[in-house]
PDB file of C-alpha atoms and ligand atoms in Angstrom:
ATOM      1  CA  UNK A1300     -48.517   4.029   2.700  1.00 76.00           C
ATOM      2  CA  UNK A1301     -49.409   1.489   5.328  1.00 94.00           C
ATOM      3  CA  UNK A1302     -46.867   2.272   8.022  1.00 96.00           C
ATOM      4  CA  UNK A1303     -48.589   0.110  10.626  1.00 97.00           C
ATOM      5  CA  UNK A1304     -48.367  -2.922   8.372  1.00 97.00           C
ATOM      6  CA  UNK A1305     -44.729  -2.242   7.444  1.00 98.00           C
ATOM      7  CA  UNK A1306     -43.836  -2.019  11.148  1.00 98.00           C
ATOM      8  CA  UNK A1307     -45.805  -5.163  11.996  1.00 97.00           C
ATOM      9  CA  UNK A1308     -43.912  -7.105   9.331  1.00 98.00           C
ATOM     10  CA  UNK A1309     -40.571  -5.740  10.612  1.00 98.00           C
ATOM     11  CA  UNK A1310     -41.609  -6.862  14.112  1.00 97.00           C
ATOM     12  CA  UNK A1311     -42.328 -10.369  12.806  1.00 98.00           C
ATOM     13  CA  UNK A1312     -38.973 -10.465  10.991  1.00 98.00           C
ATOM     14  CA  UNK A1313     -37.245  -9.327  14.189  1.00 97.00           C
ATOM     15  CA  UNK A1314     -39.036 -12.032  16.135  1.00 96.00           C
ATOM     16  CA  UNK A1315     -37.837 -14.728  13.766  1.00 97.00           C
ATOM     17  CA  UNK A1316     -34.805 -14.462  11.454  1.00 98.00           C
ATOM     18  CA  UNK A1317     -33.252 -11.221  12.737  1.00 98.00           C
ATOM     19  CA  UNK A1318     -31.988 -11.127  16.296  1.00 91.00           C
ATOM     20  CA  UNK A1319     -31.177  -7.873  18.136  1.00 92.00           C
ATOM     21  CA  UNK A1320     -29.140  -8.594  21.250  1.00 93.00           C
ATOM     22  CA  UNK A1321     -28.622  -6.619  24.456  1.00 95.00           C
ATOM     23  CA  UNK A1322     -25.601  -4.648  23.166  1.00 96.00           C
ATOM     24  CA  UNK A1323     -27.558  -3.417  20.158  1.00 97.00           C
ATOM     25  CA  UNK A1324     -30.581  -2.535  22.263  1.00 97.00           C
ATOM     26  CA  UNK A1325     -28.276  -0.640  24.644  1.00 98.00           C
ATOM     27  CA  UNK A1326     -26.740   1.247  21.723  1.00 98.00           C
ATOM     28  CA  UNK A1327     -30.204   2.359  20.637  1.00 98.00           C
ATOM     29  CA  UNK A1328     -31.255   3.427  24.137  1.00 98.00           C
ATOM     30  CA  UNK A1329     -27.964   5.238  24.798  1.00 98.00           C
ATOM     31  CA  UNK A1330     -28.445   7.197  21.569  1.00 98.00           C
ATOM     32  CA  UNK A1331     -32.046   7.960  22.458  1.00 98.00           C
ATOM     33  CA  UNK A1332     -31.113   9.136  25.963  1.00 98.00           C
ATOM     34  CA  UNK A1333     -28.422  11.408  24.526  1.00 98.00           C
ATOM     35  CA  UNK A1334     -30.998  12.979  22.190  1.00 98.00           C
ATOM     36  CA  UNK A1335     -29.685  11.546  18.912  1.00 98.00           C
ATOM     37  CA  UNK A1336     -32.301  11.115  16.177  1.00 98.00           C
ATOM     38  CA  UNK A1337     -33.553   7.512  15.785  1.00 98.00           C
ATOM     39  CA  UNK A1338     -32.533   7.192  12.165  1.00 98.00           C
ATOM     40  CA  UNK A1339     -30.176   4.192  12.379  1.00 98.00           C
ATOM     41  CA  UNK A1340     -30.736   1.336   9.940  1.00 98.00           C
ATOM     42  CA  UNK A1341     -33.562  -0.969  11.002  1.00 98.00           C
ATOM     43  CA  UNK A1342     -32.545  -4.390  12.355  1.00 98.00           C
ATOM     44  CA  UNK A1343     -33.488  -6.177   9.097  1.00 98.00           C
ATOM     45  CA  UNK A1344     -31.522  -3.622   7.064  1.00 98.00           C
ATOM     46  CA  UNK A1345     -28.590  -3.979   9.447  1.00 98.00           C
ATOM     47  CA  UNK A1346     -28.693  -7.739   9.000  1.00 98.00           C
ATOM     48  CA  UNK A1347     -28.465  -7.223   5.232  1.00 98.00           C
ATOM     49  CA  UNK A1348     -25.317  -5.144   5.806  1.00 98.00           C
ATOM     50  CA  UNK A1349     -23.879  -7.972   7.900  1.00 98.00           C
ATOM     51  CA  UNK A1350     -24.622 -10.533   5.203  1.00 98.00           C
ATOM     52  CA  UNK A1351     -23.003  -8.300   2.583  1.00 98.00           C
ATOM     53  CA  UNK A1352     -19.881  -7.930   4.730  1.00 98.00           C
ATOM     54  CA  UNK A1353     -19.679 -11.720   4.993  1.00 98.00           C
ATOM     55  CA  UNK A1354     -20.453 -12.379   1.312  1.00 98.00           C
ATOM     56  CA  UNK A1355     -17.693 -10.020   0.203  1.00 98.00           C
ATOM     57  CA  UNK A1356     -15.322 -11.444   2.803  1.00 98.00           C
ATOM     58  CA  UNK A1357     -14.689  -7.838   3.789  1.00 98.00           C
ATOM     59  CA  UNK A1358     -11.737  -7.002   6.025  1.00 98.00           C
ATOM     60  CA  UNK A1359     -11.693  -3.245   5.493  1.00 98.00           C
ATOM     61  CA  UNK A1360     -14.864  -1.154   5.699  1.00 98.00           C
ATOM     62  CA  UNK A1361     -15.502   2.574   5.426  1.00 98.00           C
ATOM     63  CA  UNK A1362     -18.723   4.094   6.742  1.00 98.00           C
ATOM     64  CA  UNK A1363     -19.997   7.627   6.146  1.00 98.00           C
ATOM     65  CA  UNK A1364     -22.280   8.647   9.054  1.00 98.00           C
ATOM     66  CA  UNK A1365     -21.759   6.959  12.437  1.00 98.00           C
ATOM     67  CA  UNK A1366     -24.679   8.392  14.451  1.00 98.00           C
ATOM     68  CA  UNK A1367     -24.759   6.284  17.655  1.00 98.00           C
ATOM     69  CA  UNK A1368     -22.726   3.436  16.188  1.00 98.00           C
ATOM     70  CA  UNK A1369     -25.563   1.012  15.476  1.00 98.00           C
ATOM     71  CA  UNK A1370     -24.663   0.077  11.881  1.00 98.00           C
ATOM     72  CA  UNK A1371     -20.950   0.200  12.768  1.00 98.00           C
ATOM     73  CA  UNK A1372     -21.435  -2.375  15.540  1.00 98.00           C
ATOM     74  CA  UNK A1373     -23.361  -4.661  13.200  1.00 98.00           C
ATOM     75  CA  UNK A1374     -20.802  -4.495  10.410  1.00 98.00           C
ATOM     76  CA  UNK A1375     -17.826  -4.767  12.783  1.00 98.00           C
ATOM     77  CA  UNK A1376     -19.317  -7.928  14.257  1.00 98.00           C
ATOM     78  CA  UNK A1377     -19.415  -9.486  10.795  1.00 98.00           C
ATOM     79  CA  UNK A1378     -15.710  -8.738  10.254  1.00 98.00           C
ATOM     80  CA  UNK A1379     -12.988 -11.290  10.945  1.00 98.00           C
ATOM     81  CA  UNK A1380     -10.738 -10.788  13.993  1.00 97.00           C
ATOM     82  CA  UNK A1381      -8.218  -8.713  12.037  1.00 97.00           C
ATOM     83  CA  UNK A1382     -10.880  -6.708  10.177  1.00 98.00           C
ATOM     84  CA  UNK A1383     -11.119  -2.921  10.496  1.00 97.00           C
ATOM     85  CA  UNK A1384     -13.906  -0.377  10.102  1.00 98.00           C
ATOM     86  CA  UNK A1385     -13.353   3.362   9.816  1.00 98.00           C
ATOM     87  CA  UNK A1386     -16.468   5.454  10.367  1.00 98.00           C
ATOM     88  CA  UNK A1387     -16.858   9.180   9.746  1.00 98.00           C
ATOM     89  CA  UNK A1388     -19.079  11.415  11.887  1.00 98.00           C
ATOM     90  CA  UNK A1389     -19.458  15.184  11.675  1.00 98.00           C
ATOM     91  CA  UNK A1390     -20.772  15.702  15.208  1.00 98.00           C
ATOM     92  CA  UNK A1391     -18.377  15.134  18.127  1.00 98.00           C
ATOM     93  CA  UNK A1392     -21.234  14.602  20.594  1.00 98.00           C
ATOM     94  CA  UNK A1393     -22.643  11.786  18.421  1.00 98.00           C
ATOM     95  CA  UNK A1394     -19.178  10.268  18.027  1.00 98.00           C
ATOM     96  CA  UNK A1395     -18.787  10.158  21.822  1.00 98.00           C
ATOM     97  CA  UNK A1396     -22.029   8.245  22.270  1.00 98.00           C
ATOM     98  CA  UNK A1397     -21.016   5.910  19.448  1.00 98.00           C
ATOM     99  CA  UNK A1398     -17.561   5.318  20.934  1.00 98.00           C
ATOM    100  CA  UNK A1399     -19.074   4.172  24.220  1.00 98.00           C
ATOM    101  CA  UNK A1400     -21.632   1.870  22.593  1.00 98.00           C
ATOM    102  CA  UNK A1401     -19.091   0.382  20.174  1.00 98.00           C
ATOM    103  CA  UNK A1402     -16.686  -0.346  23.034  1.00 98.00           C
ATOM    104  CA  UNK A1403     -19.486  -1.788  25.176  1.00 98.00           C
ATOM    105  CA  UNK A1404     -20.465  -4.081  22.298  1.00 98.00           C
ATOM    106  CA  UNK A1405     -16.958  -5.547  22.361  1.00 98.00           C
ATOM    107  CA  UNK A1406     -15.840  -4.405  18.887  1.00 98.00           C
ATOM    108  CA  UNK A1407     -13.917  -1.317  19.981  1.00 98.00           C
ATOM    109  CA  UNK A1408     -10.592  -2.554  18.664  1.00 98.00           C
ATOM    110  CA  UNK A1409     -11.957  -2.980  15.167  1.00 98.00           C
ATOM    111  CA  UNK A1410     -13.581   0.436  14.877  1.00 98.00           C
ATOM    112  CA  UNK A1411     -11.989   3.838  14.391  1.00 98.00           C
ATOM    113  CA  UNK A1412     -14.218   6.920  14.470  1.00 98.00           C
ATOM    114  CA  UNK A1413     -12.978  10.027  12.683  1.00 98.00           C
ATOM    115  CA  UNK A1414     -14.763  13.167  13.788  1.00 98.00           C
ATOM    116  CA  UNK A1415     -15.494  16.027  11.406  1.00 98.00           C
ATOM    117  CA  UNK A1416     -17.262  16.630   8.110  1.00 98.00           C
ATOM    118  CA  UNK A1417     -16.565  13.605   5.931  1.00 98.00           C
ATOM    119  CA  UNK A1418     -15.315  15.605   2.951  1.00 97.00           C
ATOM    120  CA  UNK A1419     -12.613  17.064   5.213  1.00 97.00           C
ATOM    121  CA  UNK A1420     -11.705  13.655   6.644  1.00 97.00           C
ATOM    122  CA  UNK A1421     -11.161  12.035   3.238  1.00 96.00           C
ATOM    123  CA  UNK A1422      -7.677  13.408   2.492  1.00 94.00           C
ATOM    124  CA  UNK A1423      -6.526  11.892   5.807  1.00 95.00           C
ATOM    125  CA  UNK A1424      -7.752   8.453   4.737  1.00 94.00           C
ATOM    126  CA  UNK A1425      -5.197   8.032   1.979  1.00 82.00           C
ATOM    127  CA  UNK A1426      -3.605   5.046   3.707  1.00 82.00           C
ATOM    128  CA  UNK A1427      -6.771   3.484   5.149  1.00 87.00           C
ATOM    129  CA  UNK A1428      -7.946   1.766   1.950  1.00 88.00           C
ATOM    130  CA  UNK A1429      -8.421   0.087  -0.359  1.00 96.00           C
ATOM    131  CA  UNK A1430     -11.814  -0.838   1.020  1.00 98.00           C
ATOM    132  CA  UNK A1431     -13.786  -4.022   0.535  1.00 98.00           C
ATOM    133  CA  UNK A1432     -17.099  -2.398   1.432  1.00 98.00           C
ATOM    134  CA  UNK A1433     -18.194   1.219   1.787  1.00 98.00           C
ATOM    135  CA  UNK A1434     -21.492   2.190   3.433  1.00 99.00           C
ATOM    136  CA  UNK A1435     -22.617   5.732   2.581  1.00 99.00           C
ATOM    137  CA  UNK A1436     -25.160   7.020   5.116  1.00 98.00           C
ATOM    138  CA  UNK A1437     -24.261  10.623   6.062  1.00 98.00           C
ATOM    139  CA  UNK A1438     -25.507  13.944   4.600  1.00 98.00           C
ATOM    140  CA  UNK A1439     -27.513  12.922   1.569  1.00 98.00           C
ATOM    141  CA  UNK A1440     -26.565  15.857  -0.665  1.00 98.00           C
ATOM    142  CA  UNK A1441     -22.994  14.591  -0.668  1.00 98.00           C
ATOM    143  CA  UNK A1442     -23.785  10.949  -1.460  1.00 98.00           C
ATOM    144  CA  UNK A1443     -22.611  11.326  -5.110  1.00 98.00           C
ATOM    145  CA  UNK A1444     -19.371  12.956  -3.923  1.00 98.00           C
ATOM    146  CA  UNK A1445     -18.736  10.221  -1.359  1.00 98.00           C
ATOM    147  CA  UNK A1446     -19.534   7.598  -3.976  1.00 98.00           C
ATOM    148  CA  UNK A1447     -17.093   9.073  -6.498  1.00 98.00           C
ATOM    149  CA  UNK A1448     -14.345   9.133  -3.858  1.00 97.00           C
ATOM    150  CA  UNK A1449     -15.151   5.606  -2.670  1.00 98.00           C
ATOM    151  CA  UNK A1450     -15.135   4.186  -6.184  1.00 97.00           C
ATOM    152  CA  UNK A1451     -11.467   5.126  -6.580  1.00 96.00           C
ATOM    153  CA  UNK A1452     -10.655   3.295  -3.357  1.00 96.00           C
ATOM    154  CA  UNK A1453     -12.792   0.170  -3.377  1.00 98.00           C
ATOM    155  CA  UNK A1454     -11.200  -3.029  -4.622  1.00 98.00           C
ATOM    156  CA  UNK A1455     -12.540  -4.960  -7.601  1.00 98.00           C
ATOM    157  CA  UNK A1456     -15.198  -7.322  -6.280  1.00 98.00           C
ATOM    158  CA  UNK A1457     -16.008  -4.923  -3.453  1.00 98.00           C
ATOM    159  CA  UNK A1458     -19.313  -3.172  -2.748  1.00 98.00           C
ATOM    160  CA  UNK A1459     -20.472   0.369  -2.266  1.00 98.00           C
ATOM    161  CA  UNK A1460     -23.857   0.642  -0.538  1.00 99.00           C
ATOM    162  CA  UNK A1461     -25.763   3.923  -0.231  1.00 99.00           C
ATOM    163  CA  UNK A1462     -28.733   4.325   2.143  1.00 98.00           C
ATOM    164  CA  UNK A1463     -31.755   6.572   1.659  1.00 98.00           C
ATOM    165  CA  UNK A1464     -31.734   6.875  -2.105  1.00 98.00           C
ATOM    166  CA  UNK A1465     -35.481   6.316  -2.740  1.00 98.00           C
ATOM    167  CA  UNK A1466     -36.812   8.941  -0.329  1.00 98.00           C
ATOM    168  CA  UNK A1467     -40.557   8.109  -0.301  1.00 97.00           C
ATOM    169  CA  UNK A1468     -40.412   7.577  -4.042  1.00 98.00           C
ATOM    170  CA  UNK A1469     -39.224  11.079  -4.840  1.00 98.00           C
ATOM    171  CA  UNK A1470     -36.302   9.424  -6.671  1.00 98.00           C
ATOM    172  CA  UNK A1471     -38.677   9.062  -9.647  1.00 98.00           C
ATOM    173  CA  UNK A1472     -39.669  12.754  -9.646  1.00 98.00           C
ATOM    174  CA  UNK A1473     -37.473  14.814 -11.955  1.00 97.00           C
ATOM    175  CA  UNK A1474     -39.204  17.988 -10.753  1.00 98.00           C
ATOM    176  CA  UNK A1475     -38.552  17.431  -7.041  1.00 98.00           C
ATOM    177  CA  UNK A1476     -36.682  20.535  -5.829  1.00 98.00           C
ATOM    178  CA  UNK A1477     -35.177  18.837  -2.758  1.00 98.00           C
ATOM    179  CA  UNK A1478     -31.380  18.861  -2.987  1.00 98.00           C
ATOM    180  CA  UNK A1479     -31.046  15.480  -1.273  1.00 98.00           C
ATOM    181  CA  UNK A1480     -33.391  13.908  -3.824  1.00 98.00           C
ATOM    182  CA  UNK A1481     -31.650  15.612  -6.733  1.00 98.00           C
ATOM    183  CA  UNK A1482     -28.386  14.148  -5.462  1.00 98.00           C
ATOM    184  CA  UNK A1483     -29.775  10.586  -5.528  1.00 98.00           C
ATOM    185  CA  UNK A1484     -31.057  11.095  -9.090  1.00 98.00           C
ATOM    186  CA  UNK A1485     -27.644  12.441 -10.092  1.00 98.00           C
ATOM    187  CA  UNK A1486     -25.951   9.414  -8.497  1.00 98.00           C
ATOM    188  CA  UNK A1487     -28.101   7.015 -10.518  1.00 98.00           C
ATOM    189  CA  UNK A1488     -27.488   8.964 -13.735  1.00 98.00           C
ATOM    190  CA  UNK A1489     -23.763   8.978 -12.992  1.00 97.00           C
ATOM    191  CA  UNK A1490     -23.723   5.199 -12.553  1.00 98.00           C
ATOM    192  CA  UNK A1491     -25.714   4.529 -15.712  1.00 96.00           C
ATOM    193  CA  UNK A1492     -22.687   5.747 -17.650  1.00 92.00           C
ATOM    194  CA  UNK A1493     -19.986   4.122 -15.562  1.00 96.00           C
ATOM    195  CA  UNK A1494     -18.759   0.685 -16.631  1.00 96.00           C
ATOM    196  CA  UNK A1495     -16.633   0.374 -13.470  1.00 98.00           C
ATOM    197  CA  UNK A1496     -19.684  -0.635 -11.441  1.00 98.00           C
ATOM    198  CA  UNK A1497     -22.749  -2.775 -11.787  1.00 98.00           C
ATOM    199  CA  UNK A1498     -25.517  -1.456  -9.558  1.00 98.00           C
ATOM    200  CA  UNK A1499     -29.094  -1.883  -8.470  1.00 98.00           C
ATOM    201  CA  UNK A1500     -31.443  -0.068  -6.153  1.00 98.00           C
ATOM    202  CA  UNK A1501     -33.786  -2.019  -3.913  1.00 98.00           C
ATOM    203  CA  UNK A1502     -36.840  -0.183  -2.610  1.00 98.00           C
ATOM    204  CA  UNK A1503     -37.618  -0.923   1.018  1.00 98.00           C
ATOM    205  CA  UNK A1504     -40.517  -0.512   3.433  1.00 98.00           C
ATOM    206  CA  UNK A1505     -40.369  -1.127   7.163  1.00 97.00           C
ATOM    207  CA  UNK A1506     -40.185   0.717  10.477  1.00 97.00           C
ATOM    208  CA  UNK A1507     -38.411   3.585   8.693  1.00 97.00           C
ATOM    209  CA  UNK A1508     -41.131   3.998   6.071  1.00 97.00           C
ATOM    210  CA  UNK A1509     -40.494   3.880   2.331  1.00 98.00           C
ATOM    211  CA  UNK A1510     -36.899   4.259   1.171  1.00 98.00           C
ATOM    212  CA  UNK A1511     -34.174   2.151  -0.421  1.00 98.00           C
ATOM    213  CA  UNK A1512     -30.562   1.134  -0.809  1.00 98.00           C
ATOM    214  CA  UNK A1513     -28.312   1.386  -3.802  1.00 98.00           C
ATOM    215  CA  UNK A1514     -25.844  -1.503  -4.040  1.00 98.00           C
ATOM    216  CA  UNK A1515     -22.942  -1.190  -6.465  1.00 98.00           C
ATOM    217  CA  UNK A1516     -20.484  -3.981  -7.288  1.00 98.00           C
ATOM    218  CA  UNK A1517     -17.036  -2.817  -8.362  1.00 98.00           C
ATOM    219  CA  UNK A1518     -16.089  -4.628 -11.566  1.00 98.00           C
ATOM    220  CA  UNK A1519     -12.569  -5.889 -12.209  1.00 94.00           C
ATOM    221  CA  UNK A1520     -10.587  -3.435 -14.358  1.00 83.00           C
TER     222      UNK A1520
HETATM  223  N1  SAH B2659     -25.154   4.765   9.795  1.00 64.71           N
HETATM  224  C1  SAH B2659     -25.917   5.124  11.003  1.00 64.71           C
HETATM  225  C2  SAH B2659     -26.905   6.234  10.737  1.00 64.71           C
HETATM  226  C3  SAH B2659     -26.287   7.502  10.212  1.00 64.71           C
HETATM  227  S1  SAH B2659     -27.418   8.874  10.283  1.00 64.71           S
HETATM  228  C4  SAH B2659     -26.652   3.860  11.489  1.00 64.71           C
HETATM  229  O1  SAH B2659     -27.353   3.264  10.667  1.00 64.71           O
HETATM  230  O2  SAH B2659     -26.547   3.511  12.668  1.00 64.71           O
HETATM  231  C5  SAH B2659     -26.478  10.089   9.459  1.00 64.71           C
HETATM  232  C6  SAH B2659     -25.265  10.583  10.248  1.00 64.71           C
HETATM  233  O3  SAH B2659     -24.449  11.340   9.370  1.00 64.71           O
HETATM  234  C7  SAH B2659     -25.616  11.497  11.425  1.00 64.71           C
HETATM  235  O4  SAH B2659     -24.996  11.031  12.586  1.00 64.71           O
HETATM  236  C8  SAH B2659     -25.029  12.843  11.019  1.00 64.71           C
HETATM  237  O5  SAH B2659     -24.526  13.606  12.107  1.00 64.71           O
HETATM  238  C9  SAH B2659     -23.900  12.422  10.102  1.00 64.71           C
HETATM  239  N2  SAH B2659     -23.451  13.457   9.175  1.00 64.71           N
HETATM  240  C10 SAH B2659     -24.196  14.444   8.626  1.00 64.71           C
HETATM  241  N3  SAH B2659     -23.435  15.204   7.817  1.00 64.71           N
HETATM  242  C11 SAH B2659     -22.186  14.677   7.858  1.00 64.71           C
HETATM  243  C12 SAH B2659     -20.953  15.027   7.253  1.00 64.71           C
HETATM  244  N4  SAH B2659     -20.839  16.063   6.430  1.00 64.71           N
HETATM  245  N5  SAH B2659     -19.866  14.252   7.531  1.00 64.71           N
HETATM  246  C13 SAH B2659     -19.963  13.191   8.361  1.00 64.71           C
HETATM  247  N6  SAH B2659     -21.107  12.834   8.965  1.00 64.71           N
HETATM  248  C14 SAH B2659     -22.193  13.564   8.724  1.00 64.71           C
HETATM  249  C1  DHB B2660     -32.033  10.538   7.875  1.00 64.71           C
HETATM  250  C2  DHB B2660     -30.773   9.983   7.693  1.00 64.71           C
HETATM  251  C3  DHB B2660     -30.666   8.616   7.475  1.00 64.71           C
HETATM  252  O1  DHB B2660     -29.453   8.025   7.262  1.00 64.71           O
HETATM  253  C4  DHB B2660     -31.782   7.808   7.451  1.00 64.71           C
HETATM  254  O2  DHB B2660     -31.604   6.479   7.216  1.00 64.71           O
HETATM  255  C5  DHB B2660     -33.035   8.359   7.635  1.00 64.71           C
HETATM  256  C6  DHB B2660     -33.163   9.731   7.857  1.00 64.71           C
HETATM  257  C7  DHB B2660     -32.149  11.987   8.095  1.00 64.71           C
HETATM  258  O3  DHB B2660     -31.115  12.669   8.073  1.00 64.71           O
HETATM  259  O4  DHB B2660     -33.265  12.451   8.325  1.00 64.71           O
HETATM  260 MG1   MG B2661     -29.646   6.063   6.543  1.00 64.71          MG
END
C-alpha cells in the first residue's frame, strides 16, 4: 500500500477535473466539528456518483447511510429540479448535522432523511419507489439485505451501487472471519446467479485507502 501516493493522486484529481465547492467543504467541516467519522465518499468517488445519476437520468434515488449528507448533496445536485432523494440514517445526531448541511447546500427540497435503522425504515418506503438509482453505504453486514430489497424496487435500466465491497482486498479471502467481508462475498455470489442484474466491481485506491464499488445494472424483465 502506498497511501501517500494514492492521496497525492486524489489531490491532483481534485485540483483538476473534480471540483469541491464551499458548500461541500462546509458539509465536511460541520461533520468533523460534530464528531462524525470522516468516512464520506472521496470527492472523485462522489463525482462518479454524480455522473451515474446523470447517465441514468435518475429522478428518484434511495441512499442507505447519510452520515453528514456529503454523498446526498452530490447526488441531489445531479438530479433535475423535480428529482427526489430519500436517505436513511440510523443515528439521529448524524441526521441533524446532515439536514443542516443539505439545506445550506440549497438542495433541501429534494432530500428527505428518514431516521432509524434502515431495515426498519424499509416497510415505510413502499410508496417512495420505484427507484432509478440506489446507493448502499450503511452498515456493511446488511449490504446483501439492502441489495435484495432494492432490486425489487429499482426500475429496469436503473443502477444499484454498493460502497466498500473490496475492504483492503479481503473480498478475495474466503477464510476472512469478518462479518462485513463475508457479507460482500455473499453479495457477489448472490449476483453471480441472478439474471436480473449485470454487475461489476471496480477496485479503488485514493484518500480512503484500498476499497471498491459494486455497480449493478437492472436488466429489463
Ligand atoms: N454515504 C455517506 C457515508 C455513509 S457512512 C457519504 O458518503 O457521505 C455510513 C453511515 O451509515 C453512517 O452514518 C452510519 O451511522 C449509518 N448506518 C449504520 N448502520 C445503519 C443502519 N442500520 N441503518 C441506517 N444507517 C446506518
Ligand atoms: C466505513 C463506512 C463507509 O461507508 C466507508 O466508506 C468507509 C468506512 C466504516 O464504517 O468504517
Ligand atoms: Mg462508504
